[in-house]
XYZ file of C-alpha atoms in Angstrom:
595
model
C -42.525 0.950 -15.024
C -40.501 2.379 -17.595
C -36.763 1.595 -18.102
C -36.303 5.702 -18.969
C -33.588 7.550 -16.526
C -35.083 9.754 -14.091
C -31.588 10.248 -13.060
C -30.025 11.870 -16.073
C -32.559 14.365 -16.084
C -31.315 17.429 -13.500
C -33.522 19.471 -11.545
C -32.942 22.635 -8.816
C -31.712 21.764 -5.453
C -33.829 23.138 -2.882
C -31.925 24.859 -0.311
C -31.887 23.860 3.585
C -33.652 26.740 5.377
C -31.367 28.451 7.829
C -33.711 27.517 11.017
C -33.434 24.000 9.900
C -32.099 22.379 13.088
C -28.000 20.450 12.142
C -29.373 17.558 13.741
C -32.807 15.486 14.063
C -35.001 11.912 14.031
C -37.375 10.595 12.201
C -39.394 7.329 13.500
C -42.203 5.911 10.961
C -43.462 3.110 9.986
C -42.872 1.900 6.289
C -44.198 -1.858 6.300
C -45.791 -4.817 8.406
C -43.848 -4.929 11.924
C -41.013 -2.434 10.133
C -39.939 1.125 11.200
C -37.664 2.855 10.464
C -35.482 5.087 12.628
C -33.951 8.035 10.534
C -31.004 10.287 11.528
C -31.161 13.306 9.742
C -27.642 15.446 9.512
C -28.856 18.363 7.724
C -25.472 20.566 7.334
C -23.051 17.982 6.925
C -20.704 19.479 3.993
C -18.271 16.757 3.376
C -18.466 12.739 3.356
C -15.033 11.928 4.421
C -12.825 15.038 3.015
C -13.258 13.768 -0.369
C -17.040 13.910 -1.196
C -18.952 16.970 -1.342
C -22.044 17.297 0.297
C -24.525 19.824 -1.112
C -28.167 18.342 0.763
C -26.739 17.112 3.924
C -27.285 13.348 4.589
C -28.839 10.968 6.989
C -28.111 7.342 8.346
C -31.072 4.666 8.064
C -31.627 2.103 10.838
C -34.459 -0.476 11.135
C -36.105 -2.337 13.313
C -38.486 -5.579 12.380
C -40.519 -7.702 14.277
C -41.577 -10.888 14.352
C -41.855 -13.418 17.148
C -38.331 -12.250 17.718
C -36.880 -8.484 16.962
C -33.839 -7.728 14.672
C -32.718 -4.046 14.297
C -30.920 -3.672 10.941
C -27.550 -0.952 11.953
C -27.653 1.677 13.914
C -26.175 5.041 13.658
C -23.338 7.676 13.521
C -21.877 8.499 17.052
C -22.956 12.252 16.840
C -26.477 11.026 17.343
C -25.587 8.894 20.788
C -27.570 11.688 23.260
C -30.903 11.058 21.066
C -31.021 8.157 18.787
C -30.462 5.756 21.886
C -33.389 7.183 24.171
C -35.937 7.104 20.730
C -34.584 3.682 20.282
C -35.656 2.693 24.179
C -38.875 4.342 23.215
C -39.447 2.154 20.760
C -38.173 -0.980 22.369
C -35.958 -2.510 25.377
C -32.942 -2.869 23.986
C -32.789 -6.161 25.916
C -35.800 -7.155 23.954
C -33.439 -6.699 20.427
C -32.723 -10.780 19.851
C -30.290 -9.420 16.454
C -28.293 -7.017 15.612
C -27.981 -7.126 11.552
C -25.060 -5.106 10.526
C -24.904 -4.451 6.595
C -21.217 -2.698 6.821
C -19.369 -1.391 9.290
C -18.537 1.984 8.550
C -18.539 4.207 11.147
C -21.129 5.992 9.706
C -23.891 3.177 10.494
C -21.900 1.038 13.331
C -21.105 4.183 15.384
C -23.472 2.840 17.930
C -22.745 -0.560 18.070
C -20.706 -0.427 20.889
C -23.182 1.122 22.833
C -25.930 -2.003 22.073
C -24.027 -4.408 23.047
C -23.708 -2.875 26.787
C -26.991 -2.153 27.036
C -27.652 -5.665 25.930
C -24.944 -8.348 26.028
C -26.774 -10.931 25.034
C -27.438 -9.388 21.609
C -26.341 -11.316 18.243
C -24.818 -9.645 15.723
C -25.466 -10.978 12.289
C -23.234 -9.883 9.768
C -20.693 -10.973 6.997
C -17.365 -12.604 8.227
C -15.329 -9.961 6.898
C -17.777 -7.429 9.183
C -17.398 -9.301 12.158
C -13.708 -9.315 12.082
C -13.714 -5.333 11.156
C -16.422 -5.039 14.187
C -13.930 -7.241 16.725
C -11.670 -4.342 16.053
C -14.098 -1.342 16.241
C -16.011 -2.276 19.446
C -13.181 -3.693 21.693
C -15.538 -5.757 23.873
C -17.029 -9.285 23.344
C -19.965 -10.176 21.923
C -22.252 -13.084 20.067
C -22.396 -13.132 16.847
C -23.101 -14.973 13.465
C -21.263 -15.273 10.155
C -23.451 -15.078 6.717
C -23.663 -15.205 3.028
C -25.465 -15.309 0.258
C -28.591 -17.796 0.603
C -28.204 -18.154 4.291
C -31.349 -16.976 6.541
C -32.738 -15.729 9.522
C -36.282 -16.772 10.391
C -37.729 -14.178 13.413
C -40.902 -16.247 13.244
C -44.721 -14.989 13.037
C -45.417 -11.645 14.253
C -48.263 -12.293 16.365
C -50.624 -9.324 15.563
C -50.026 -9.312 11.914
C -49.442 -12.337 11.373
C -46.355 -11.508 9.054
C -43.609 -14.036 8.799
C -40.503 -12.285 8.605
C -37.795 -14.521 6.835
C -34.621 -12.733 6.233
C -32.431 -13.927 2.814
C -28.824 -12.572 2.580
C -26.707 -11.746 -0.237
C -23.131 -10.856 -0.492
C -22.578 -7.826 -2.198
C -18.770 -7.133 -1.618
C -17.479 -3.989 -2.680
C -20.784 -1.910 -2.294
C -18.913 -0.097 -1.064
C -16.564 -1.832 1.824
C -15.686 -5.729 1.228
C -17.548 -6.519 4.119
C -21.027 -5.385 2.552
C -24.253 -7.859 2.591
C -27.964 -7.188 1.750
C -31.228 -8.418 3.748
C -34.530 -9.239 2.547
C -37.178 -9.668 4.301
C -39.583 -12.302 2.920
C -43.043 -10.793 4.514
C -42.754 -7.839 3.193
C -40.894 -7.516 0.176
C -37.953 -5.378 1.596
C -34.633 -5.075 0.718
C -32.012 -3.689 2.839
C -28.738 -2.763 1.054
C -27.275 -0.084 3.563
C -25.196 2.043 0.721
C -25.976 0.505 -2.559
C -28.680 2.847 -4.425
C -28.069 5.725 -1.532
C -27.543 9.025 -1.686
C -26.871 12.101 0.364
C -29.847 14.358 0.354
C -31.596 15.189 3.866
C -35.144 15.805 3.802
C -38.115 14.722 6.013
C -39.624 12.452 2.781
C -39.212 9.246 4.326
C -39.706 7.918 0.458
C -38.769 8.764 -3.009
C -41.829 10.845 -3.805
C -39.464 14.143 -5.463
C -37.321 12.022 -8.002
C -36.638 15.382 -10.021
C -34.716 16.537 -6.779
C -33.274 13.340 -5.777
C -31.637 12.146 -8.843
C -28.483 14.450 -9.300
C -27.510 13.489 -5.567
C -28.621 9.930 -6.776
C -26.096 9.877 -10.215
C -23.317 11.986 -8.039
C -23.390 8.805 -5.269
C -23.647 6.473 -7.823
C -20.307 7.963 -9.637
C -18.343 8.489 -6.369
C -19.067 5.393 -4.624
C -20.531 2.480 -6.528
C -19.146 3.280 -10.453
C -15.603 2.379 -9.261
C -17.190 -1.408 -8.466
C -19.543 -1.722 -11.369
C -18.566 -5.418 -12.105
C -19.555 -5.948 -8.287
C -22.161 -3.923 -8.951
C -23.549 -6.121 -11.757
C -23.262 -9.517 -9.395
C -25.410 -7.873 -6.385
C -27.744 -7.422 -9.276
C -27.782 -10.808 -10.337
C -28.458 -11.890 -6.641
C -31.374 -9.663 -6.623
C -32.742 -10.982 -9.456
C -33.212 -14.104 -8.121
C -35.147 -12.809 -5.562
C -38.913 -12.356 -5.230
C -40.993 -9.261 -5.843
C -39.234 -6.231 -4.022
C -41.261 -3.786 -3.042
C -38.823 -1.033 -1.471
C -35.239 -0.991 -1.210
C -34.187 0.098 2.347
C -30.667 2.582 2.002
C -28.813 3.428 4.562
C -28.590 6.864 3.329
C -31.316 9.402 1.600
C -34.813 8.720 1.148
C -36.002 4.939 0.657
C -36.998 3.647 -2.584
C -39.976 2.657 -3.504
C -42.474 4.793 -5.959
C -39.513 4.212 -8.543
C -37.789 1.518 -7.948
C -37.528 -0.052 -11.374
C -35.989 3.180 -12.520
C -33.570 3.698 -9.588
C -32.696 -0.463 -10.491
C -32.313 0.254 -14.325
C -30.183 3.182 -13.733
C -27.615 1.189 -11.814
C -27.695 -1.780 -14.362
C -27.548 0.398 -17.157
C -24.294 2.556 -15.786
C -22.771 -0.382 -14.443
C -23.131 -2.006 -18.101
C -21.668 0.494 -19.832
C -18.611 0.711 -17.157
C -17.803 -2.961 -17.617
C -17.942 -3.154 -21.477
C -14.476 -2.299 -21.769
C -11.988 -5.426 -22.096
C -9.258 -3.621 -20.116
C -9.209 -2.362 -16.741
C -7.131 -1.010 -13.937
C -7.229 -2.789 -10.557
C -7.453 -0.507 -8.062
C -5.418 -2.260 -4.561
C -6.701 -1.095 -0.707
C -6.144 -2.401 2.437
C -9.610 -1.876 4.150
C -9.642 -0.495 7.501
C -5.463 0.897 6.915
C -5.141 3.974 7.348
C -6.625 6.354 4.748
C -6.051 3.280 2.384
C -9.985 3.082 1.297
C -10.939 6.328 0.352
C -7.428 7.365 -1.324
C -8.233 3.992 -3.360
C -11.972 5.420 -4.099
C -10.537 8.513 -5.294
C -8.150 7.295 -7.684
C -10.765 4.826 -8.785
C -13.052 7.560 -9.664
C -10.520 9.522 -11.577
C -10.155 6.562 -13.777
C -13.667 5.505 -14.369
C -14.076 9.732 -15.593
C -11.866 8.731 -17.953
C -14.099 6.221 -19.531
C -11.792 3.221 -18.237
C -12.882 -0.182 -16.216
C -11.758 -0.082 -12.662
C -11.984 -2.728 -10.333
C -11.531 -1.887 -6.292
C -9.380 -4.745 -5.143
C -9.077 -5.226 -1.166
C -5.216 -7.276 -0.375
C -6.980 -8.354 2.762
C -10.898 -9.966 2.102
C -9.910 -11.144 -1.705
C -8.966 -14.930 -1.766
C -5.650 -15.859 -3.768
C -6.898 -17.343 -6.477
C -9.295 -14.593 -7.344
C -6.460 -11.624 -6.295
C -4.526 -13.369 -8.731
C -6.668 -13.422 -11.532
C -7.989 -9.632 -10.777
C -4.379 -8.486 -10.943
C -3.177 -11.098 -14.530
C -5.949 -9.780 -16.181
C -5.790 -5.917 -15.299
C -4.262 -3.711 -18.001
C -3.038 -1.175 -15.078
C -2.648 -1.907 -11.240
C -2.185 0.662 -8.617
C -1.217 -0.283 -5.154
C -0.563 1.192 -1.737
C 2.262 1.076 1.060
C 1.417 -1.945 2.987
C 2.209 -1.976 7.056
C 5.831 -2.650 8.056
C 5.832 -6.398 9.158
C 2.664 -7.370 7.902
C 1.228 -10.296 9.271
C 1.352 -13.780 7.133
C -1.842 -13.497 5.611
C -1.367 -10.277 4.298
C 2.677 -10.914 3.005
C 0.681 -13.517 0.969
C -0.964 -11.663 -0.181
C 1.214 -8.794 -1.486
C 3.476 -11.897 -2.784
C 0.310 -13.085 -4.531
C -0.353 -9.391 -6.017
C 3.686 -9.498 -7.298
C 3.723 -12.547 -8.310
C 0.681 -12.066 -10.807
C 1.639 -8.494 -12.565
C 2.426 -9.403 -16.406
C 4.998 -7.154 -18.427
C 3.637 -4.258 -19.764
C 1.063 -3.447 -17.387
C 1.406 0.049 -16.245
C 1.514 -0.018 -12.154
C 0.769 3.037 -9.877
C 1.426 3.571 -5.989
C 0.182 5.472 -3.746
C 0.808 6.231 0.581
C -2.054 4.743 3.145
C -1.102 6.703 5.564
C -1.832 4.096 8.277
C 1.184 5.709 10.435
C 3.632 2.523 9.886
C 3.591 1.741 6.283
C 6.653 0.744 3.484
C 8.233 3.667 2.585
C 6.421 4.632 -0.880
C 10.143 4.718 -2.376
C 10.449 1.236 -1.561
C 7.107 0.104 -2.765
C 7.523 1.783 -5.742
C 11.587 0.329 -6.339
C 10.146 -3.435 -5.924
C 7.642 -2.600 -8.739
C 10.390 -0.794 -10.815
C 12.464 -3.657 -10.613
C 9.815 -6.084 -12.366
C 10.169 -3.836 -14.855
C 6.755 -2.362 -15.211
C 6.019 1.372 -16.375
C 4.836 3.825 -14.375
C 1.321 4.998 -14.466
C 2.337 8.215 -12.691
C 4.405 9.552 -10.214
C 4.224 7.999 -6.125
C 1.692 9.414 -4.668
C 3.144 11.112 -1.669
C 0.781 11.644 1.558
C 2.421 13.529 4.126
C -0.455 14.698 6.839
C -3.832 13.780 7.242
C -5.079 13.817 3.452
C -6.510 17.177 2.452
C -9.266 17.753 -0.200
C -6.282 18.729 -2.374
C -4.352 15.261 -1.583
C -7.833 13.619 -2.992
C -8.373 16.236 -6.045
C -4.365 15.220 -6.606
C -5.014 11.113 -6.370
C -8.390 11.823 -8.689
C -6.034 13.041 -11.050
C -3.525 10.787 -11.195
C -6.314 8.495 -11.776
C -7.946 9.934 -14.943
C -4.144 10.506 -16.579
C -4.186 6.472 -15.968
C -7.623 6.402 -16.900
C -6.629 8.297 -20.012
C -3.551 6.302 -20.576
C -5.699 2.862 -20.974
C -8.480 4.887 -23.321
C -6.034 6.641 -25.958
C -6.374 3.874 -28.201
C -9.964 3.894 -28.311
C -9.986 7.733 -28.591
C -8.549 7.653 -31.154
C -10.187 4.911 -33.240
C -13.054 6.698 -32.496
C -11.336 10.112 -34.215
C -10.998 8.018 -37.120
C -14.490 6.746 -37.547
C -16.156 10.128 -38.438
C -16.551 10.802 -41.321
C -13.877 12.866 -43.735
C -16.573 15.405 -44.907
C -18.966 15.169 -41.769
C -15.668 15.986 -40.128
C -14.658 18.956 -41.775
C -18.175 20.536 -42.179
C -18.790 19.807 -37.872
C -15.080 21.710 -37.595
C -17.022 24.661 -39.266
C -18.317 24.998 -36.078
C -17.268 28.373 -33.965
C -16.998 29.551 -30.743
C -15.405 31.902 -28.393
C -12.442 31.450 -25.972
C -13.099 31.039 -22.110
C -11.358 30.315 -18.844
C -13.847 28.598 -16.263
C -12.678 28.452 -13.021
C -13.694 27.251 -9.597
C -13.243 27.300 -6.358
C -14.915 25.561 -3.341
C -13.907 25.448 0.471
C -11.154 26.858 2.739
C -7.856 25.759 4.098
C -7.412 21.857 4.098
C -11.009 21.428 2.384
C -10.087 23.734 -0.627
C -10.567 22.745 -3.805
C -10.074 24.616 -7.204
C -9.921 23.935 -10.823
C -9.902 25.457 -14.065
C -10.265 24.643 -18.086
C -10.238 26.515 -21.490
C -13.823 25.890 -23.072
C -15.182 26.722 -26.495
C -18.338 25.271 -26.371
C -20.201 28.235 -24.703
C -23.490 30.014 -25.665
C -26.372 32.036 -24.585
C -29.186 30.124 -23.252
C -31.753 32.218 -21.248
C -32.660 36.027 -21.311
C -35.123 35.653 -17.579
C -33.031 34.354 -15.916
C -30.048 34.829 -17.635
C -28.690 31.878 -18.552
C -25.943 29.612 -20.456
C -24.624 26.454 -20.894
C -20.882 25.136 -20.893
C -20.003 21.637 -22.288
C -17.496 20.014 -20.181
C -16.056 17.024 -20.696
C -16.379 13.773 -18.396
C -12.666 13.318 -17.514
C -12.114 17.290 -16.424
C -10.933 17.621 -13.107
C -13.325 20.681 -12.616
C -16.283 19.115 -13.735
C -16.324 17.649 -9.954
C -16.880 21.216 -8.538
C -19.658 21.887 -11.526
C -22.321 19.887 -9.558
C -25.914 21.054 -9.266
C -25.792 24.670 -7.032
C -22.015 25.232 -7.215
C -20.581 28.340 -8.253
C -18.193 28.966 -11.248
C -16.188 31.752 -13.117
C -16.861 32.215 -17.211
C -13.611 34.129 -17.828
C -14.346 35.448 -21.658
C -10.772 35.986 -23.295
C -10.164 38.860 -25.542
C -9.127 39.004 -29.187
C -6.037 41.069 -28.417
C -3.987 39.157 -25.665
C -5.235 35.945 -25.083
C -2.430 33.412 -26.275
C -0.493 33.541 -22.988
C -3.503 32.303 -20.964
C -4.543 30.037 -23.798
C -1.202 28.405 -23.669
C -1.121 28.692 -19.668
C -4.371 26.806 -19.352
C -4.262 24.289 -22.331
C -0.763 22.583 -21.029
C -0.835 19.439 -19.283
C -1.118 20.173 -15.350
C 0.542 17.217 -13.046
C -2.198 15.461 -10.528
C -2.579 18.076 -7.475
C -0.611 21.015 -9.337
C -1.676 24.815 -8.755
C -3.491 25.821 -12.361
C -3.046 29.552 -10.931
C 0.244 29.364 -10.137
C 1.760 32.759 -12.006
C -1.528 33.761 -13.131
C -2.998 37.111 -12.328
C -6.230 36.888 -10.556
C -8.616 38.873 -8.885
C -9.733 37.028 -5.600
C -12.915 37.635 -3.898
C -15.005 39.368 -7.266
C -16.892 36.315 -7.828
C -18.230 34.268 -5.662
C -17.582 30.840 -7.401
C -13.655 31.267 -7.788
C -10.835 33.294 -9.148
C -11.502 35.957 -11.678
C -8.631 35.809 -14.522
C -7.212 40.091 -13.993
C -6.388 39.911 -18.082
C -9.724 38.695 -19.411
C -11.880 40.692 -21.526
C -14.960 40.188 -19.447
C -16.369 37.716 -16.847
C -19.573 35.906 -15.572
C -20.503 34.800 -12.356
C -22.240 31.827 -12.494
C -24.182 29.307 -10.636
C -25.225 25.228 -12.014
C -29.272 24.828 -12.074
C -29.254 21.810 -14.584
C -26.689 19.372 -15.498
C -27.832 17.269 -19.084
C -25.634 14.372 -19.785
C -23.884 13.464 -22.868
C -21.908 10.503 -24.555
C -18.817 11.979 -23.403
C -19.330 15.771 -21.823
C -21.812 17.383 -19.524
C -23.618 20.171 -20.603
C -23.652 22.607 -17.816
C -26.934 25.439 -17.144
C -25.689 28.188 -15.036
C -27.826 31.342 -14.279
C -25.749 34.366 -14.414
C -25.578 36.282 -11.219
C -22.453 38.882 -11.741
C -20.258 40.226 -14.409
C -18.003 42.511 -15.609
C -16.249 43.889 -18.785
C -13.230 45.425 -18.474
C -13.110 46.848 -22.230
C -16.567 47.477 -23.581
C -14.791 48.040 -26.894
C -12.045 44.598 -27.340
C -13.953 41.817 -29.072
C -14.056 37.856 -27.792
C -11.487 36.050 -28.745
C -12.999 33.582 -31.666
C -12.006 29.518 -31.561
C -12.155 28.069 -35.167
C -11.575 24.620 -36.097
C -10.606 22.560 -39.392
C -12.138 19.009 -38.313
C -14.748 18.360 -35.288
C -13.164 15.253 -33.932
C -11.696 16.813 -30.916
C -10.962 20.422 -30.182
């Protein structure tokens, strides 16, 4: 197969029909002994607050049998009235001899609970880390075995096929809780990673047979989720080299993998490569199962990798001290959050461990869990002001339940760090081009634009907005046109395939005031409409500038990736001119090493 990404090439999504029940199963078969049960959530909007959802999702369970029966997670609570009576369809639950649980996110341990009383003699085989996150999810005893990488778990011969299924294990911290591990199954060739090579698109293809469709949701879960861990990344891949011929990887979310699996594999190495090629890189701190402490982490670590920078998701709690200590010495940047008043002793190690290591000059960030009895922020942030380190940016202040805007706000504190650790390398690379090539690429015109967008309402709103240049004409049926937009805009995250944006076309004759409005430096979270006249509610993908000359309406078919921008393909749906006779306002440059 070749090694060519599928995933950078962009496709349509297809839209959910509206009779499309919000909830259904799936039961087939996809190997020797192996079914799997899938639950599809087909208007789910949002993963957490933070992550978008623009195909639904589902949540992948599996059972395998051999002389004994293992069922491989189970389910998100919402599906307790009908993915427990398919299950019993399937099998006596008292008949289940292992419970293998890859992570436990609520998302795929919702059920758990529920298992275990209809069958208390079930073991649950999971990481140690996932059986002390379970101990506190389930509040009820149960058996149970700790694994790792290389250890096994032999459910004998099935006796109709004659299939031997041998489980392996592998550690894959990080992917994307600490407590992660994969399974493969030795009699058929299957590897079950839970999140690793997900994504979030709800369909009834049990496989990968649309890859066109699939791989934008693919490369958005890849950058949300698993790009923030690429050097963990690049060690699960390692383990699963060493393993025999796989034949499908299992996910816990989306379709399974399996008519291109050596491209969905070479994607990840390949991103993951380029992530970790950078010497530097900010360690990202979290306190799994705190608070909000995990996915405020995953947000900041996502600004920064958008950037271009390393990151490297650090947990206080699963990471030993020698290794915390070397992730934090060698980090150019570390962020960190409030940590619970009166911690217990393993965890004051560990924040003493975490201090002890931070190196002048390394810029140092905090942020609020929001666990409900944390530090103060002000007094996380004074201890790290009095070693003397600089500030990445300002606390990061939670005050409620995070919003999508307190996630937009720590995404953007992230890429200003991000962009903080890159500078140097920006502009080395300025200086590279060449003097003439330079000039004669500034030669180079275009027009002046506001894009704006807007997505959600109340807590879940999100908006952005950028000057662009790099705009043209691209279609006459449909109408059609492409923006450039670079990787580390905040707005590029509401520029996914089938969002909605504003092309706000500046005129000739009064367009300084917004260009200097727009093209100042905007604090992480800040309001880029604040004192801005706009028209609300005339386009359907955000706020219409009330001074421009003219604007589009526009919605994102194709996204075609770059070194460092995405060029956008919106069909035009509205627009308007408000002075057929102004002209555009033109953009002309001396040099084409940045803007």
């Amino acid at each position: 197969m070749g090694a060519t990404s599928i995933a950078t090439a962009s496709a349509v999504r297809p839209t959910v029909p509206a009779t499309t029940p919000r909830l259904s199963l799936q039961c087939e078969t996809i190997g020797p002994d192996t079914t799997t049960i899938r639950s599809l959530d087909w208007d789910r909007s949002r993963f957490d607050i933070e992550f978008g959802l623009r195909n639904g999702t589902t949540y992948n369970s599996f059972l395998v049998r051999g002389e004994r029966t293992a069922l491989i997670d189970s389910s998100h609570l919402k599906f307790e009235s009908t993915w427990l009576p398919l299950l019993q369809g399937q099998i006596n639950p008292r008949a289940i001899d292992h419970l293998i649980v890859s992570h436990t996110e609520p998302d795929h341990s919702g059920l758990i609970g529920h298992l275990i009383d209809l069958n208390p003699e079930l073991e649950i085989v999971g990481s140690k880390v996932a059986l002390q996150f379970l101990e506190n999810q389930v509040h009820r005893p149960f058996k149970s075995r700790a694994v790792k990488s290389g250890d096994e778990l032999d459910l004998g011969t099935n006796p109709g096929s004659g299939v031997v299924h041998r489980f392996e294990f592998l550690s894959a911290p990080n992917l994307h809780w600490p407590d992660t591990i994969f399974s493969f199954d030795h009699g058929t060739g299957i590897l079950y990673t839970c999140d690793a090579f997900g994504l979030h698109y709800c369909s009834e293809d049990v496989f990968d047979v649309n890859p066109g469709a699939i791989a934008p949701d693919f490369r958005f879960y890849y950058e949300c989720l698993m790009g923030p861990n690429a050097r963990s990344v690049l060690q699960a891949l390692k383990r699963m080299d060493g393993l025999p011929a796989i034949t499908t990887i299992a996910v816990g979310h989306g379709p399974l993998l399996r008519h291109h699996l050596g491209t969905w594999i070479d994607d990840y190495r390949s991103w993951s490569s380029q992530r970790s090629t950078a010497e530097s890189y900010a360690a990202v701190c979290y306190l799994s199962q705190v608070g909000f402490c995990d996915r405020l982490s995953q947000a900041i670590a996502r600004g920064i990798g958008k950037a271009g920078a390393a990151v490297q998701l650090v947990d206080l709690r699963a990471t030993d001290a020698q290794e915390l200590s070397a992730l934090i010495g060698e980090a150019a940047a570390v962020v960190v959050p409030t940590w619970p008043v009166g911690s217990d002793a393993e965890l004051q190690a560990s924040v003493g461990t975490l201090l002890a290591a931070l190196k002048p000059k390394q810029w140092v960030g905090c942020y609020d869990a929001f666990s409900g009895d944390d530090e103060p922020i002000d007094t996380v942030a004074g201890q790290l002001r009095a070693l003397g380190q600089p500030a990445a940016f300002e606390p990061l202040r939670i005050r409620q339940v995070p919003s999508a805007e307190d996630y937009q706000r720590c995404e953007e504190a992230g890429t200003d760090l991000g962009q903080l650790l890159t500078k140097a390398r920006t502009i080395a690379a300025m200086k590279s081009l060449d003097g003439d090539l330079d000039k004669a690429l500034g030669r180079l015109s275009g027009g002046l634009y506001v894009v704006t967008a807007r997505q959600g309402e109340g807590e879940q709103r999100l908006s952005g907005a950028m000057v662009a240049s790099w705009v043209s004409q691209a279609s006459f049926t449909p109408p059609g046109l492409t923006v450039a937009v670079a990787k580390d805009r905040a707005i590029e995250a509401l520029m996914q395939v089938g969002d909605r944006f504003v092309l706000n076309v500046l005129g000739d004759d009064n367009h300084q005031e917004l260009l200097r409005h727009f093209l100042k430096r905007f604090p992480p979270g800040a309001d880029r409409f604040a004192g801005v006249n706009v028209l609300e509610g005339a386009a359907a993908g955000g706020p219409v500038l009330a001074d421009a000359l003219a604007f589009l309406g526009c919605r994102v078919v194709q996204r075609l990736e770059g070194p460092d921008h995405w060029i956008i393909y919106a069909e035009v749906e509205q627009g308007n001119v408000s002075d057929t006779e102004a002209a555009t306002a033109v953009h002309h440059r001396k040099v084409g090493n940045h803007y």
